[in-house]
């Protein structure tokens, strides 16, 4: 680890032991530094468990679970990310300049995950709270069994979106290819649209008139009845 000034810390990942790399990232972040991690080499579990006020820039592609268990850290991934980016995040901001793989934002409990490209299948699976913003398209089964929070897609939804939703919502500005089981589209209120647009502006996304569709639970799966068992078997 080298420090080029009081506020900038350079950390090389390469093939060094991951525990050592993450220990240095957390220490620099907690001290409020701007941290740049080079030679990310698509490694898994980089930048997990952050809680400090510093900005962590991961320069390149990253593997699975990047930014997982984030609790207030600010993470910028300059390339693409693998599975489960921001998994279990409680607070903070993770930005992916490229696209994200399967299960981005899985089991999120808070914070914001901003994906500037596309998101793979099962984005926001089991999400509890927080916002996932995808500027591109979202893959199949996005929002599967989401219990809370919002998934906001500026592109198109591919595959069964909102399957088995509970109290989470999925917003789609583009086309919806297919709804998941027990998902339905409603016309959002003006207040909710204004709140979504405000959230996008805070992320630096230009305001625009968008044809928002809000996907919510149809609530048929909320209460099990033996005569409706076929619906459960379809999940």
Tab-separated table of C-alpha atoms in Angstrom:
chain	number	residue	atom	x	y	z
A	1	UNK	CA	0.000	0.000	0.000
A	2	UNK	CA	1.338	3.457	-0.925
A	3	UNK	CA	-0.004	6.891	0.008
A	4	UNK	CA	0.426	9.593	-2.613
A	5	UNK	CA	-1.091	12.366	-0.447
A	6	UNK	CA	-3.069	12.789	2.743
A	7	UNK	CA	-6.290	11.887	0.939
A	8	UNK	CA	-5.286	9.386	-1.765
A	9	UNK	CA	-4.302	5.798	-1.093
A	10	UNK	CA	-3.164	3.377	-3.810
A	11	UNK	CA	-3.589	-0.342	-3.152
A	12	UNK	CA	-2.477	-3.083	-5.515
A	13	UNK	CA	-4.613	-6.208	-5.464
A	14	UNK	CA	-2.931	-8.449	-8.025
A	15	UNK	CA	-2.361	-11.926	-6.599
A	16	UNK	CA	-1.812	-10.789	-3.023
A	17	UNK	CA	-3.716	-12.516	-0.183
A	18	UNK	CA	-7.287	-11.232	-0.279
A	19	UNK	CA	-7.585	-10.775	3.485
A	20	UNK	CA	-4.547	-8.495	3.397
A	21	UNK	CA	-5.943	-6.447	0.517
A	22	UNK	CA	-9.353	-6.022	2.148
A	23	UNK	CA	-7.778	-5.133	5.484
A	24	UNK	CA	-5.892	-2.281	3.800
A	25	UNK	CA	-9.007	-1.131	1.907
A	26	UNK	CA	-11.108	-1.004	5.085
A	27	UNK	CA	-8.425	0.838	7.075
A	28	UNK	CA	-8.002	3.514	4.389
A	29	UNK	CA	-11.766	3.878	3.909
A	30	UNK	CA	-12.408	4.243	7.632
A	31	UNK	CA	-9.757	6.988	7.708
A	32	UNK	CA	-11.746	8.885	5.055
A	33	UNK	CA	-9.240	8.496	2.234
A	34	UNK	CA	-9.884	8.175	-1.496
A	35	UNK	CA	-8.757	4.629	-2.218
A	36	UNK	CA	-7.823	3.311	-5.668
A	37	UNK	CA	-7.409	-0.450	-6.019
A	38	UNK	CA	-5.445	-1.540	-9.083
A	39	UNK	CA	-5.102	-4.971	-10.737
A	40	UNK	CA	-8.497	-6.170	-9.596
A	41	UNK	CA	-8.179	-9.164	-11.982
A	42	UNK	CA	-11.907	-10.036	-11.614
A	43	UNK	CA	-11.193	-11.267	-8.080
A	44	UNK	CA	-14.063	-12.250	-5.800
A	45	UNK	CA	-14.997	-10.603	-2.468
A	46	UNK	CA	-13.142	-7.323	-2.986
A	47	UNK	CA	-14.179	-4.380	-0.814
A	48	UNK	CA	-16.508	-6.312	1.514
A	49	UNK	CA	-17.736	-5.052	4.869
A	50	UNK	CA	-16.934	-1.366	4.309
A	51	UNK	CA	-18.252	1.201	6.750
A	52	UNK	CA	-15.962	4.218	6.475
A	53	UNK	CA	-16.599	7.585	4.800
A	54	UNK	CA	-13.890	7.157	2.163
A	55	UNK	CA	-14.395	6.456	-1.544
A	56	UNK	CA	-13.089	3.103	-2.801
A	57	UNK	CA	-12.422	2.960	-6.553
A	58	UNK	CA	-11.897	-0.534	-7.935
A	59	UNK	CA	-10.067	0.016	-11.205
A	60	UNK	CA	-11.232	-2.745	-13.554
A	61	UNK	CA	-13.520	-5.763	-13.569
A	62	UNK	CA	-14.386	-7.523	-10.310
A	63	UNK	CA	-15.744	-10.971	-9.476
A	64	UNK	CA	-18.424	-12.250	-7.122
A	65	UNK	CA	-19.766	-10.447	-4.022
A	66	UNK	CA	-17.903	-7.174	-4.562
A	67	UNK	CA	-19.017	-4.641	-1.953
A	68	UNK	CA	-20.919	-7.317	-0.065
A	69	UNK	CA	-22.147	-6.461	3.450
A	70	UNK	CA	-21.487	-2.780	2.766
A	71	UNK	CA	-22.497	-0.681	5.763
A	72	UNK	CA	-21.983	2.885	4.634
A	73	UNK	CA	-19.043	2.736	2.261
A	74	UNK	CA	-18.927	4.373	-1.156
A	75	UNK	CA	-17.650	2.031	-3.879
A	76	UNK	CA	-17.018	2.752	-7.559
A	77	UNK	CA	-16.331	-0.190	-9.896
A	78	UNK	CA	-14.920	1.123	-13.171
A	79	UNK	CA	-15.579	-2.108	-15.106
A	80	UNK	CA	-18.074	-4.960	-14.932
A	81	UNK	CA	-18.939	-6.964	-11.833
A	82	UNK	CA	-19.771	-10.632	-11.289
A	83	UNK	CA	-22.489	-12.295	-9.262
A	84	UNK	CA	-24.158	-10.740	-6.206
A	85	UNK	CA	-22.579	-7.288	-6.237
A	86	UNK	CA	-23.612	-5.524	-3.023
A	87	UNK	CA	-25.066	-8.699	-1.503
A	88	UNK	CA	-26.421	-8.050	1.984
A	89	UNK	CA	-25.669	-4.293	1.792
A	90	UNK	CA	-27.140	-2.296	4.690
A	91	UNK	CA	-26.094	1.263	3.761
A	92	UNK	CA	-23.869	3.228	1.406
A	93	UNK	CA	-23.527	3.550	-2.361
A	94	UNK	CA	-22.087	1.100	-4.892
A	95	UNK	CA	-21.738	2.234	-8.509
A	96	UNK	CA	-20.912	-0.138	-11.369
A	97	UNK	CA	-19.753	1.667	-14.504
A	98	UNK	CA	-20.349	-1.444	-16.618
A	99	UNK	CA	-22.799	-4.322	-16.280
A	100	UNK	CA	-23.454	-6.603	-13.297
A	101	UNK	CA	-23.903	-10.373	-13.226
A	102	UNK	CA	-26.555	-12.518	-11.604
A	103	UNK	CA	-28.212	-11.597	-8.284
A	104	UNK	CA	-26.950	-8.023	-8.004
A	105	UNK	CA	-28.206	-6.540	-4.734
A	106	UNK	CA	-29.287	-9.904	-3.336
A	107	UNK	CA	-30.781	-9.606	0.162
A	108	UNK	CA	-30.045	-5.856	0.299
A	109	UNK	CA	-31.208	-4.188	3.513
A	110	UNK	CA	-30.468	-0.576	2.562
A	111	UNK	CA	-28.293	1.792	0.577
A	112	UNK	CA	-28.148	2.295	-3.188
A	113	UNK	CA	-26.737	0.030	-5.886
A	114	UNK	CA	-26.346	1.928	-9.181
A	115	UNK	CA	-25.597	-0.112	-12.317
A	116	UNK	CA	-24.902	1.978	-15.401
A	117	UNK	CA	-25.076	-0.996	-17.778
A	118	UNK	CA	-27.287	-4.077	-17.691
A	119	UNK	CA	-28.099	-6.336	-14.750
A	120	UNK	CA	-28.203	-10.114	-15.053
A	121	UNK	CA	-30.886	-12.534	-13.830
A	122	UNK	CA	-32.380	-12.395	-10.330
A	123	UNK	CA	-31.399	-8.806	-9.676
A	124	UNK	CA	-32.666	-7.837	-6.224
A	125	UNK	CA	-33.578	-11.386	-5.189
A	126	UNK	CA	-34.845	-11.377	-1.588
A	127	UNK	CA	-34.251	-7.606	-1.340
A	128	UNK	CA	-35.419	-6.133	1.961
A	129	UNK	CA	-34.907	-2.381	1.467
A	130	UNK	CA	-32.829	0.197	-0.413
A	131	UNK	CA	-32.742	1.097	-4.105
A	132	UNK	CA	-31.273	-0.759	-7.071
A	133	UNK	CA	-31.019	1.499	-10.133
A	134	UNK	CA	-30.220	-0.091	-13.505
A	135	UNK	CA	-29.732	2.209	-16.487
A	136	UNK	CA	-29.790	-0.685	-18.968
A	137	UNK	CA	-31.923	-3.846	-19.063
A	138	UNK	CA	-32.744	-6.266	-16.250
A	139	UNK	CA	-32.617	-10.061	-16.605
A	140	UNK	CA	-35.168	-12.739	-15.854
A	141	UNK	CA	-36.650	-13.139	-12.372
A	142	UNK	CA	-35.603	-9.652	-11.308
A	143	UNK	CA	-37.184	-8.889	-7.943
A	144	UNK	CA	-37.825	-12.564	-7.174
A	145	UNK	CA	-39.309	-12.793	-3.659
A	146	UNK	CA	-38.378	-9.172	-2.905
A	147	UNK	CA	-39.675	-8.167	0.533
A	148	UNK	CA	-39.090	-4.410	0.239
A	149	UNK	CA	-37.205	-1.608	-1.472
A	150	UNK	CA	-37.264	-0.560	-5.109
A	151	UNK	CA	-35.689	-1.811	-8.306
A	152	UNK	CA	-35.681	0.979	-10.893
A	153	UNK	CA	-34.932	0.006	-14.498
A	154	UNK	CA	-34.523	2.635	-17.215
A	155	UNK	CA	-34.297	-0.022	-19.931
A	156	UNK	CA	-36.324	-3.152	-20.648
A	157	UNK	CA	-37.282	-6.092	-18.462
A	158	UNK	CA	-36.345	-9.489	-19.897
A	159	UNK	CA	-38.112	-12.616	-18.634
A	160	UNK	CA	-40.374	-13.090	-15.627
A	161	UNK	CA	-40.082	-9.870	-13.649
A	162	UNK	CA	-41.474	-9.525	-10.142
A	163	UNK	CA	-42.028	-13.249	-9.643
A	164	UNK	CA	-43.392	-13.988	-6.138
A	165	UNK	CA	-43.034	-10.376	-4.982
A	166	UNK	CA	-43.966	-9.509	-1.443
A	167	UNK	CA	-43.696	-5.807	-0.615
A	168	UNK	CA	-40.904	-4.795	-2.953
A	169	UNK	CA	-41.629	-2.930	-6.185
A	170	UNK	CA	-40.037	-2.949	-9.631
A	171	UNK	CA	-40.153	0.138	-11.840
A	172	UNK	CA	-39.618	-0.261	-15.590
A	173	UNK	CA	-39.389	2.624	-18.055
A	174	UNK	CA	-38.998	0.406	-21.143
A	175	UNK	CA	-40.771	-2.741	-22.284
A	176	UNK	CA	-41.862	-5.604	-20.029
A	177	UNK	CA	-41.370	-8.915	-21.807
A	178	UNK	CA	-43.216	-11.060	-19.264
A	179	UNK	CA	-44.538	-10.755	-15.737
A	180	UNK	CA	-43.614	-13.318	-13.109
A	181	UNK	CA	-46.081	-15.329	-11.052
A	182	UNK	CA	-48.449	-13.171	-8.993
A	183	UNK	CA	-47.032	-9.892	-10.341
A	184	UNK	CA	-49.160	-7.123	-11.752
A	185	UNK	CA	-48.601	-3.681	-13.272
A	186	UNK	CA	-50.192	-0.611	-11.759
A	187	UNK	CA	-50.109	3.056	-12.716
A	188	UNK	CA	-47.841	4.776	-10.182
A	189	UNK	CA	-48.979	7.878	-8.346
A	190	UNK	CA	-47.549	11.285	-9.234
A	191	UNK	CA	-45.918	11.452	-5.807
A	192	UNK	CA	-44.180	8.104	-6.283
A	193	UNK	CA	-42.985	9.090	-9.772
A	194	UNK	CA	-41.607	12.363	-8.415
A	195	UNK	CA	-39.760	10.455	-5.677
A	196	UNK	CA	-38.218	8.039	-8.201
A	197	UNK	CA	-37.198	10.888	-10.507
A	198	UNK	CA	-35.619	12.716	-7.569
A	199	UNK	CA	-33.633	9.597	-6.639
A	200	UNK	CA	-32.348	9.337	-10.223
A	201	UNK	CA	-31.298	12.990	-10.292
A	202	UNK	CA	-29.270	12.489	-7.120
A	203	UNK	CA	-27.318	9.829	-9.010
A	204	UNK	CA	-26.587	12.242	-11.846
A	205	UNK	CA	-29.122	10.732	-14.255
A	206	UNK	CA	-30.648	13.352	-16.528
A	207	UNK	CA	-34.344	14.084	-15.906
A	208	UNK	CA	-36.661	12.897	-18.662
A	209	UNK	CA	-40.281	12.022	-19.311
A	210	UNK	CA	-40.443	8.251	-18.890
A	211	UNK	CA	-43.289	5.790	-19.340
A	212	UNK	CA	-43.042	4.295	-15.878
A	213	UNK	CA	-44.714	0.972	-15.105
A	214	UNK	CA	-44.785	-0.074	-11.463
A	215	UNK	CA	-44.837	-3.806	-10.779
A	216	UNK	CA	-46.263	-4.955	-7.457
A	217	UNK	CA	-47.471	-8.173	-5.833
A	218	UNK	CA	-50.883	-9.431	-6.881
A	219	UNK	CA	-51.119	-10.835	-3.311
A	220	UNK	CA	-52.540	-14.194	-4.450
A	221	UNK	CA	-49.507	-15.935	-2.935
A	222	UNK	CA	-49.638	-14.023	0.332
A	223	UNK	CA	-52.124	-16.455	1.860
A	224	UNK	CA	-51.791	-20.150	1.115
A	225	UNK	CA	-54.880	-22.209	0.388
A	226	UNK	CA	-54.734	-25.881	-0.515
A	227	UNK	CA	-56.988	-25.324	-3.523
A	228	UNK	CA	-54.402	-22.860	-4.916
A	229	UNK	CA	-51.476	-25.261	-4.536
A	230	UNK	CA	-50.823	-25.221	-8.285
A	231	UNK	CA	-49.823	-21.542	-8.052
A	232	UNK	CA	-47.200	-22.375	-5.444
A	233	UNK	CA	-45.887	-25.282	-7.482
A	234	UNK	CA	-45.268	-22.885	-10.395
A	235	UNK	CA	-42.778	-20.792	-8.402
